[in-house]
Amino acid sequence: MASIEIENLTKRYGAMTALDNVSLKIESGEFLVLLGPSGCGKTTLLRCLAGLETPDEGEIYMDGELVFSSKLKRIVPPGKRNLGMVFQSYALWPHMTVRDNVKFGLDVLNLSESESKDRLDQVLKDLGMSDLQNRYPSELSGGQQQRVALARLLATKPPVFLMDEPLSNLDARLRMDMRVELKKFQAFTGSTTVYVTHDQTEAMTMSTRVVVMRDGQIQQVSPPSQLYKRPENTFVADFIGMPRINLIQANQSDGKNHLYSNGDIDIDIGWDEAPSSIVVGARPEDLKISKKELKGSQTYEVSSVLPNGPETIIQLTKGGTILLARIGHEIDVHEGEKVTVQFDQKALNVYDAKSGALLGPPIDTDRTN
């Protein structure tokens, strides 16, 4: 296992800044996911860690060793950083069998023949590839090719795993299976893992912490549950969650600091120390839907009903405002029907309308526990 420290890292491609003064500490043995939209800098950051890209500024430490420094002009080459990497394309040798592809990583380590054979046999067994070891990549499914790439990485036992969207080429069901396997492998080896993805489901289900990036900058670093419940700005709030969060821009109403309105709906945020203009974030499950009148509720029209197995997603409209709500099978609603909506006050996140930054009540124990 090894820790990683990134200090003030900047990487430019001509006039474009791919990484903008990024600093991050990755704990030894953790599964850290870099998440964000295309072009946010997550793959560039991973490649800088691997030594495949040279930053313009900053420093990188791996297990206390300085592997890159712009000031000291120090660049440790990829082969000496004691890490392994799995690429999106798998990067398998087409003319080599499964066994030879996995053995290739071991040959680089110059191990004894007996130790190399023992490691090779064990990793093929662990990944269920023993019966396929004499096949070529063209004779394997996408999931099997992915296992070969993982086997090559695991056989070398590096203290750091770097993974660049390794599951993106697989179908949905196989991706789910491989998420489980990857999480098991990482827990078994204890290796520090940095995993790049644009898929928030992968990030939320596999990681110990998630780093959300945008335009080369880190927006938030949090465990998955905190990232979902308490996004630190409106970008993170809008990016995380499926279906998306409801973001409602509102202003103080009737001189009451805790009551806000957008002209269609009124929202009581429950506390007074907020600016006059805010954005209220409410997850679809934080809207209580009823066919009866509830205290503090308002009437909406159901404009769409989307059944989704154990739950149903409904779209609600009131004036020009559109909201999404998540409901169970205990309530049956239909398009065009009128329902009442009550916001779960304790679950609301409140943001400054100008900066998009998260605000919070003076005492916020319910959300931090």
Short mmCIF file of C-alpha atoms in Angstrom, two decimals:
data_model
loop_
_atom_site.label_atom_id
_atom_site.label_comp_id
_atom_site.label_asym_id
_atom_site.label_seq_id
_atom_site.Cartn_x
_atom_site.Cartn_y
_atom_site.Cartn_z
CA MET A 1 0.00 0.00 0.00
CA ALA A 2 1.11 3.57 -0.65
CA SER A 3 -0.23 7.05 -0.09
CA ILE A 4 -0.23 9.70 -2.83
CA GLU A 5 0.09 13.44 -2.40
CA ILE A 6 -0.56 15.91 -5.20
CA GLU A 7 0.41 19.53 -4.60
CA ASN A 8 -0.58 22.47 -6.82
CA LEU A 9 -0.54 20.43 -10.02
CA THR A 10 -1.13 22.31 -13.27
CA LYS A 11 -1.14 20.89 -16.79
CA ARG A 12 -1.68 22.93 -19.94
CA TYR A 13 -2.17 22.00 -23.57
CA GLY A 14 -1.47 25.21 -25.42
CA ALA A 15 -4.06 27.77 -24.31
CA MET A 16 -6.18 25.12 -22.57
CA THR A 17 -5.62 24.38 -18.88
CA ALA A 18 -6.46 20.72 -18.26
CA LEU A 19 -5.47 20.79 -14.58
CA ASP A 20 -5.67 24.03 -12.64
CA ASN A 21 -3.64 24.06 -9.41
CA VAL A 22 -4.94 20.69 -8.17
CA SER A 23 -4.03 19.50 -4.66
CA LEU A 24 -5.16 16.17 -3.25
CA LYS A 25 -4.09 13.60 -0.67
CA ILE A 26 -4.96 9.95 -1.32
CA GLU A 27 -4.76 7.72 1.73
CA SER A 28 -2.93 4.42 1.67
CA GLY A 29 -5.26 1.55 0.75
CA GLU A 30 -8.26 3.64 -0.24
CA PHE A 31 -10.38 3.32 -3.39
CA LEU A 32 -10.55 6.86 -4.74
CA VAL A 33 -12.68 7.66 -7.78
CA LEU A 34 -12.11 10.66 -10.05
CA LEU A 35 -15.53 11.62 -11.41
CA GLY A 36 -16.69 14.30 -13.77
CA PRO A 37 -17.92 15.12 -17.28
CA SER A 38 -15.77 14.72 -20.38
CA GLY A 39 -12.93 17.22 -20.47
CA CYS A 40 -12.90 17.89 -16.72
CA GLY A 41 -9.27 16.73 -16.30
CA LYS A 42 -9.74 13.38 -14.55
CA THR A 43 -7.85 11.27 -17.11
CA THR A 44 -5.12 13.90 -17.39
CA LEU A 45 -4.64 13.73 -13.61
CA LEU A 46 -4.42 9.93 -13.74
CA ARG A 47 -1.88 10.04 -16.55
CA CYS A 48 0.21 12.55 -14.61
CA LEU A 49 0.26 10.11 -11.67
CA ALA A 50 1.33 7.32 -14.02
CA GLY A 51 4.10 9.44 -15.54
CA LEU A 52 2.51 9.32 -19.00
CA GLU A 53 1.98 13.10 -18.96
CA THR A 54 4.37 15.72 -17.60
CA PRO A 55 2.68 18.51 -15.60
CA ASP A 56 3.77 22.11 -16.07
CA GLU A 57 3.77 22.91 -12.36
CA GLY A 58 3.45 21.18 -9.01
CA GLU A 59 4.66 18.10 -7.17
CA ILE A 60 3.63 14.45 -6.81
CA TYR A 61 4.66 12.19 -3.94
CA MET A 62 4.09 8.42 -3.87
CA ASP A 63 4.57 6.74 -0.50
CA GLY A 64 6.66 9.73 0.57
CA GLU A 65 8.93 9.65 -2.50
CA LEU A 66 9.00 12.70 -4.75
CA VAL A 67 8.25 11.36 -8.25
CA PHE A 68 7.62 14.72 -9.90
CA SER A 69 8.64 18.29 -9.14
CA SER A 70 8.54 21.20 -11.56
CA LYS A 71 10.80 23.28 -9.32
CA LEU A 72 13.43 20.60 -8.84
CA LYS A 73 13.10 19.34 -12.43
CA ARG A 74 12.58 15.82 -11.10
CA ILE A 75 10.66 13.29 -13.20
CA VAL A 76 10.66 9.64 -12.17
CA PRO A 77 9.80 7.56 -15.28
CA PRO A 78 6.61 5.43 -15.32
CA GLY A 79 8.47 2.13 -15.01
CA LYS A 80 10.03 3.18 -11.71
CA ARG A 81 6.89 4.50 -9.99
CA ASN A 82 5.90 1.05 -8.72
CA LEU A 83 2.33 1.16 -9.97
CA GLY A 84 0.06 -0.70 -12.38
CA MET A 85 -2.47 0.67 -14.83
CA VAL A 86 -5.54 -0.70 -16.59
CA PHE A 87 -6.61 1.19 -19.71
CA GLN A 88 -10.07 1.62 -21.19
CA SER A 89 -8.99 -0.32 -24.29
CA TYR A 90 -7.55 -3.23 -22.17
CA ALA A 91 -4.27 -3.01 -24.19
CA LEU A 92 -3.89 -6.77 -24.71
CA TRP A 93 -1.37 -8.25 -27.13
CA PRO A 94 -3.50 -9.85 -29.88
CA HIS A 95 -0.82 -12.41 -30.84
CA MET A 96 -0.38 -13.66 -27.25
CA THR A 97 -2.56 -16.13 -25.36
CA VAL A 98 -4.27 -15.18 -22.12
CA ARG A 99 -1.45 -16.80 -20.14
CA ASP A 100 1.26 -15.00 -22.11
CA ASN A 101 -0.52 -11.63 -21.79
CA VAL A 102 -0.63 -12.00 -18.00
CA LYS A 103 2.94 -13.34 -17.87
CA PHE A 104 4.18 -10.31 -19.81
CA GLY A 105 3.71 -8.12 -16.74
CA LEU A 106 5.62 -10.58 -14.60
CA ASP A 107 8.53 -10.82 -17.09
CA VAL A 108 9.15 -7.11 -16.61
CA LEU A 109 9.76 -7.75 -12.89
CA ASN A 110 12.53 -10.27 -13.58
CA LEU A 111 11.13 -12.80 -11.09
CA SER A 112 12.41 -16.34 -10.79
CA GLU A 113 10.68 -18.86 -13.04
CA SER A 114 9.05 -20.66 -10.11
CA GLU A 115 7.73 -17.49 -8.46
CA SER A 116 6.45 -16.20 -11.77
CA LYS A 117 4.62 -19.47 -12.44
CA ASP A 118 3.09 -19.54 -8.94
CA ARG A 119 1.79 -15.98 -9.24
CA LEU A 120 0.50 -16.61 -12.75
CA ASP A 121 -1.36 -19.79 -11.81
CA GLN A 122 -2.86 -18.19 -8.73
CA VAL A 123 -4.18 -15.04 -10.40
CA LEU A 124 -5.68 -17.01 -13.29
CA LYS A 125 -7.40 -19.24 -10.76
CA ASP A 126 -8.65 -16.30 -8.67
CA LEU A 127 -10.18 -14.64 -11.75
CA GLY A 128 -11.67 -17.84 -13.14
CA MET A 129 -9.46 -17.72 -16.23
CA SER A 130 -7.57 -21.02 -15.87
CA ASP A 131 -9.73 -22.78 -18.49
CA LEU A 132 -9.24 -19.89 -20.92
CA GLN A 133 -5.50 -19.41 -20.53
CA ASN A 134 -4.64 -20.80 -23.99
CA ARG A 135 -7.12 -18.63 -25.87
CA TYR A 136 -6.28 -15.42 -27.71
CA PRO A 137 -7.97 -12.04 -27.00
CA SER A 138 -10.04 -12.26 -30.20
CA GLU A 139 -11.59 -15.46 -28.82
CA LEU A 140 -12.76 -13.78 -25.61
CA SER A 141 -15.80 -11.70 -24.68
CA GLY A 142 -15.41 -8.11 -23.49
CA GLY A 143 -15.75 -9.17 -19.87
CA GLN A 144 -13.14 -11.91 -20.28
CA GLN A 145 -10.72 -9.46 -21.93
CA GLN A 146 -11.25 -7.12 -18.99
CA ARG A 147 -10.36 -9.94 -16.60
CA VAL A 148 -7.14 -10.59 -18.51
CA ALA A 149 -6.15 -6.92 -18.17
CA LEU A 150 -6.93 -7.08 -14.45
CA ALA A 151 -5.02 -10.35 -14.06
CA ARG A 152 -1.94 -8.78 -15.64
CA LEU A 153 -2.18 -5.94 -13.15
CA LEU A 154 -2.88 -8.09 -10.08
CA ALA A 155 -0.09 -10.56 -10.84
CA THR A 156 2.54 -7.85 -10.44
CA LYS A 157 1.12 -6.84 -7.02
CA PRO A 158 1.77 -3.10 -7.33
CA PRO A 159 1.01 -0.97 -4.26
CA VAL A 160 -0.90 1.49 -6.50
CA PHE A 161 -3.62 0.63 -9.04
CA LEU A 162 -4.55 3.22 -11.69
CA MET A 163 -7.69 2.48 -13.71
CA ASP A 164 -8.94 4.59 -16.63
CA GLU A 165 -12.64 3.80 -17.27
CA PRO A 166 -11.93 0.05 -17.46
CA LEU A 167 -15.62 -0.96 -17.59
CA SER A 168 -16.95 1.52 -20.14
CA ASN A 169 -16.83 -0.98 -23.02
CA LEU A 170 -18.98 -3.57 -21.22
CA ASP A 171 -22.76 -3.96 -21.28
CA ALA A 172 -24.80 -2.80 -18.27
CA ARG A 173 -25.21 -6.18 -16.57
CA LEU A 174 -21.56 -7.13 -16.97
CA ARG A 175 -20.49 -3.72 -15.64
CA MET A 176 -22.46 -4.44 -12.47
CA ASP A 177 -20.78 -7.83 -12.06
CA MET A 178 -17.32 -6.36 -12.66
CA ARG A 179 -17.91 -3.57 -10.13
CA VAL A 180 -18.43 -6.24 -7.49
CA GLU A 181 -15.31 -8.11 -8.60
CA LEU A 182 -13.14 -4.99 -8.71
CA LYS A 183 -14.21 -3.98 -5.22
CA LYS A 184 -13.38 -7.47 -3.96
CA PHE A 185 -9.97 -7.42 -5.65
CA GLN A 186 -9.09 -4.04 -4.20
CA ALA A 187 -10.16 -5.07 -0.70
CA PHE A 188 -8.20 -8.33 -1.00
CA THR A 189 -4.96 -6.71 -2.21
CA GLY A 190 -5.24 -3.55 -0.09
CA SER A 191 -3.66 -1.57 -2.91
CA THR A 192 -4.28 2.15 -3.19
CA THR A 193 -6.62 2.54 -6.16
CA VAL A 194 -7.30 5.62 -8.28
CA TYR A 195 -10.19 5.00 -10.66
CA VAL A 196 -11.40 7.32 -13.41
CA THR A 197 -15.02 7.27 -14.58
CA HIS A 198 -17.82 9.49 -15.87
CA ASP A 199 -20.36 6.98 -14.51
CA GLN A 200 -21.66 8.18 -11.16
CA THR A 201 -23.07 4.73 -10.33
CA GLU A 202 -19.56 3.28 -10.49
CA ALA A 203 -18.25 6.12 -8.36
CA MET A 204 -20.95 5.86 -5.70
CA THR A 205 -20.91 2.06 -5.38
CA MET A 206 -17.17 1.35 -5.47
CA SER A 207 -15.31 4.20 -3.80
CA THR A 208 -14.26 5.10 -0.30
CA ARG A 209 -14.13 8.72 -1.49
CA VAL A 210 -15.16 10.50 -4.68
CA VAL A 211 -13.37 13.47 -6.25
CA VAL A 212 -15.74 15.49 -8.43
CA MET A 213 -13.92 17.57 -11.06
CA ARG A 214 -14.93 20.35 -13.41
CA ASP A 215 -12.79 22.38 -15.83
CA GLY A 216 -9.55 21.08 -14.34
CA GLN A 217 -10.49 21.90 -10.75
CA ILE A 218 -11.69 19.83 -7.82
CA GLN A 219 -15.23 20.70 -6.78
CA GLN A 220 -15.63 18.30 -3.85
CA VAL A 221 -13.90 15.35 -2.17
CA SER A 222 -16.24 13.28 0.00
CA PRO A 223 -17.42 9.75 0.82
CA PRO A 224 -20.29 8.75 -1.51
CA SER A 225 -23.08 9.19 1.05
CA GLN A 226 -21.95 12.70 2.00
CA LEU A 227 -21.50 13.63 -1.65
CA TYR A 228 -25.11 12.67 -2.34
CA LYS A 229 -26.68 14.15 0.79
CA ARG A 230 -24.61 17.31 1.06
CA PRO A 231 -23.15 18.49 -2.26
CA GLU A 232 -20.97 21.53 -1.68
CA ASN A 233 -22.14 23.54 -4.69
CA THR A 234 -24.89 23.52 -7.30
CA PHE A 235 -22.66 21.88 -9.94
CA VAL A 236 -22.02 18.84 -7.74
CA ALA A 237 -25.67 18.76 -6.67
CA ASP A 238 -26.84 18.75 -10.29
CA PHE A 239 -24.18 16.26 -11.46
CA ILE A 240 -24.75 13.67 -8.73
CA GLY A 241 -27.98 11.74 -8.56
CA MET A 242 -30.30 9.92 -10.95
CA PRO A 243 -32.93 11.18 -11.42
CA ARG A 244 -31.47 14.64 -11.03
CA ILE A 245 -31.92 16.85 -8.01
CA ASN A 246 -34.54 19.62 -8.03
CA LEU A 247 -32.78 22.99 -7.96
CA ILE A 248 -35.22 25.85 -7.32
CA GLN A 249 -34.09 29.46 -7.43
CA ALA A 250 -36.14 31.51 -4.98
CA ASN A 251 -36.23 34.85 -3.19
CA GLN A 252 -37.36 35.89 0.28
CA SER A 253 -41.12 36.14 0.49
CA ASP A 254 -43.25 38.56 2.53
CA GLY A 255 -40.33 39.71 4.66
CA LYS A 256 -40.03 36.31 6.35
CA ASN A 257 -36.40 35.23 6.21
CA HIS A 258 -37.19 31.51 6.31
CA LEU A 259 -39.88 31.60 3.59
CA TYR A 260 -38.86 31.74 -0.07
CA SER A 261 -40.78 31.78 -3.34
CA ASN A 262 -40.08 31.53 -7.06
CA GLY A 263 -43.49 32.87 -8.02
CA ASP A 264 -45.07 29.43 -8.40
CA ILE A 265 -44.23 27.72 -5.13
CA ASP A 266 -43.33 28.67 -1.56
CA ILE A 267 -40.60 26.86 0.37
CA ASP A 268 -39.97 27.15 4.10
CA ILE A 269 -36.26 26.35 4.56
CA GLY A 270 -36.62 26.39 8.35
CA TRP A 271 -33.90 28.87 9.27
CA ASP A 272 -33.34 32.60 9.02
CA GLU A 273 -29.66 33.26 8.31
CA ALA A 274 -29.79 32.98 4.53
CA PRO A 275 -29.35 35.66 1.84
CA SER A 276 -32.32 37.15 0.04
CA SER A 277 -31.74 35.05 -3.09
CA ILE A 278 -30.99 31.32 -2.84
CA VAL A 279 -31.17 28.01 -4.71
CA VAL A 280 -32.95 25.20 -2.86
CA GLY A 281 -31.80 21.65 -3.59
CA ALA A 282 -34.30 18.85 -2.98
CA ARG A 283 -33.70 15.24 -4.01
CA PRO A 284 -36.70 13.51 -5.66
CA GLU A 285 -37.12 11.25 -2.61
CA ASP A 286 -37.27 14.32 -0.34
CA LEU A 287 -40.67 15.32 -1.76
CA LYS A 288 -43.58 13.74 0.09
CA ILE A 289 -46.45 13.08 -2.30
CA SER A 290 -50.02 12.63 -1.13
CA LYS A 291 -53.55 12.74 -2.45
CA LYS A 292 -54.59 14.38 0.81
CA GLU A 293 -53.90 17.87 2.10
CA LEU A 294 -50.72 17.94 4.23
CA LYS A 295 -49.49 20.67 6.55
CA GLY A 296 -47.45 23.17 4.54
CA SER A 297 -48.13 21.31 1.28
CA GLN A 298 -49.01 22.74 -2.13
CA THR A 299 -50.95 21.31 -5.04
CA TYR A 300 -49.20 20.13 -8.23
CA GLU A 301 -50.31 18.39 -11.38
CA VAL A 302 -48.73 15.05 -12.34
CA SER A 303 -47.45 15.61 -15.88
CA SER A 304 -45.58 12.32 -16.37
CA VAL A 305 -45.35 8.90 -14.70
CA LEU A 306 -42.24 6.74 -15.25
CA PRO A 307 -42.45 3.29 -13.60
CA ASN A 308 -39.01 1.89 -12.74
CA GLY A 309 -39.33 -1.47 -11.01
CA PRO A 310 -39.45 -0.96 -7.22
CA GLU A 311 -40.07 2.77 -7.58
CA THR A 312 -41.82 5.28 -9.80
CA ILE A 313 -40.45 8.63 -10.96
CA ILE A 314 -43.09 11.29 -11.50
CA GLN A 315 -42.85 14.74 -13.02
CA LEU A 316 -44.86 17.49 -11.31
CA THR A 317 -45.78 20.91 -12.61
CA LYS A 318 -47.04 24.07 -10.94
CA GLY A 319 -47.07 27.17 -13.12
CA GLY A 320 -43.70 27.22 -14.88
CA THR A 321 -42.00 25.08 -12.24
CA ILE A 322 -41.21 21.43 -12.96
CA LEU A 323 -40.12 19.01 -10.21
CA LEU A 324 -39.19 15.33 -10.10
CA ALA A 325 -40.29 13.05 -7.26
CA ARG A 326 -39.51 9.44 -6.38
CA ILE A 327 -42.37 7.39 -4.93
CA GLY A 328 -43.01 3.78 -3.96
CA HIS A 329 -45.91 1.50 -4.76
CA GLU A 330 -47.90 2.67 -1.75
CA ILE A 331 -49.34 5.52 -3.80
CA ASP A 332 -50.83 5.17 -7.28
CA VAL A 333 -50.86 8.32 -9.41
CA HIS A 334 -51.80 9.05 -13.01
CA GLU A 335 -50.98 11.75 -15.56
CA GLY A 336 -53.20 14.79 -15.17
CA GLU A 337 -54.01 14.00 -11.53
CA LYS A 338 -53.67 16.61 -8.77
CA VAL A 339 -51.48 15.75 -5.76
CA THR A 340 -50.06 17.66 -2.81
CA VAL A 341 -46.33 18.03 -2.26
CA GLN A 342 -44.53 18.58 1.03
CA PHE A 343 -40.77 19.22 1.19
CA ASP A 344 -38.68 17.37 3.78
CA GLN A 345 -37.24 20.43 5.48
CA LYS A 346 -34.34 18.56 7.15
CA ALA A 347 -33.14 17.15 3.82
CA LEU A 348 -33.04 20.45 1.92
CA ASN A 349 -29.70 21.90 0.85
CA VAL A 350 -29.57 25.67 0.43
CA TYR A 351 -27.11 27.40 -1.91
CA ASP A 352 -26.14 31.00 -2.50
CA ALA A 353 -27.74 32.06 -5.79
CA LYS A 354 -24.71 34.09 -6.90
CA SER A 355 -21.79 31.79 -6.08
CA GLY A 356 -23.60 28.44 -6.06
CA ALA A 357 -21.82 27.58 -2.78
CA LEU A 358 -23.56 25.54 -0.10
CA LEU A 359 -24.97 27.46 2.85
CA GLY A 360 -26.00 25.89 6.14
CA PRO A 361 -27.90 26.58 9.33
CA PRO A 362 -25.82 27.49 12.43
CA ILE A 363 -26.54 24.01 13.87
CA ASP A 364 -26.52 21.33 11.20
CA THR A 365 -26.17 18.06 13.11
CA ASP A 366 -28.89 16.23 11.19
CA ARG A 367 -26.93 16.37 7.95
CA THR A 368 -23.44 15.65 9.26
CA ASN A 369 -24.15 12.58 11.39
#
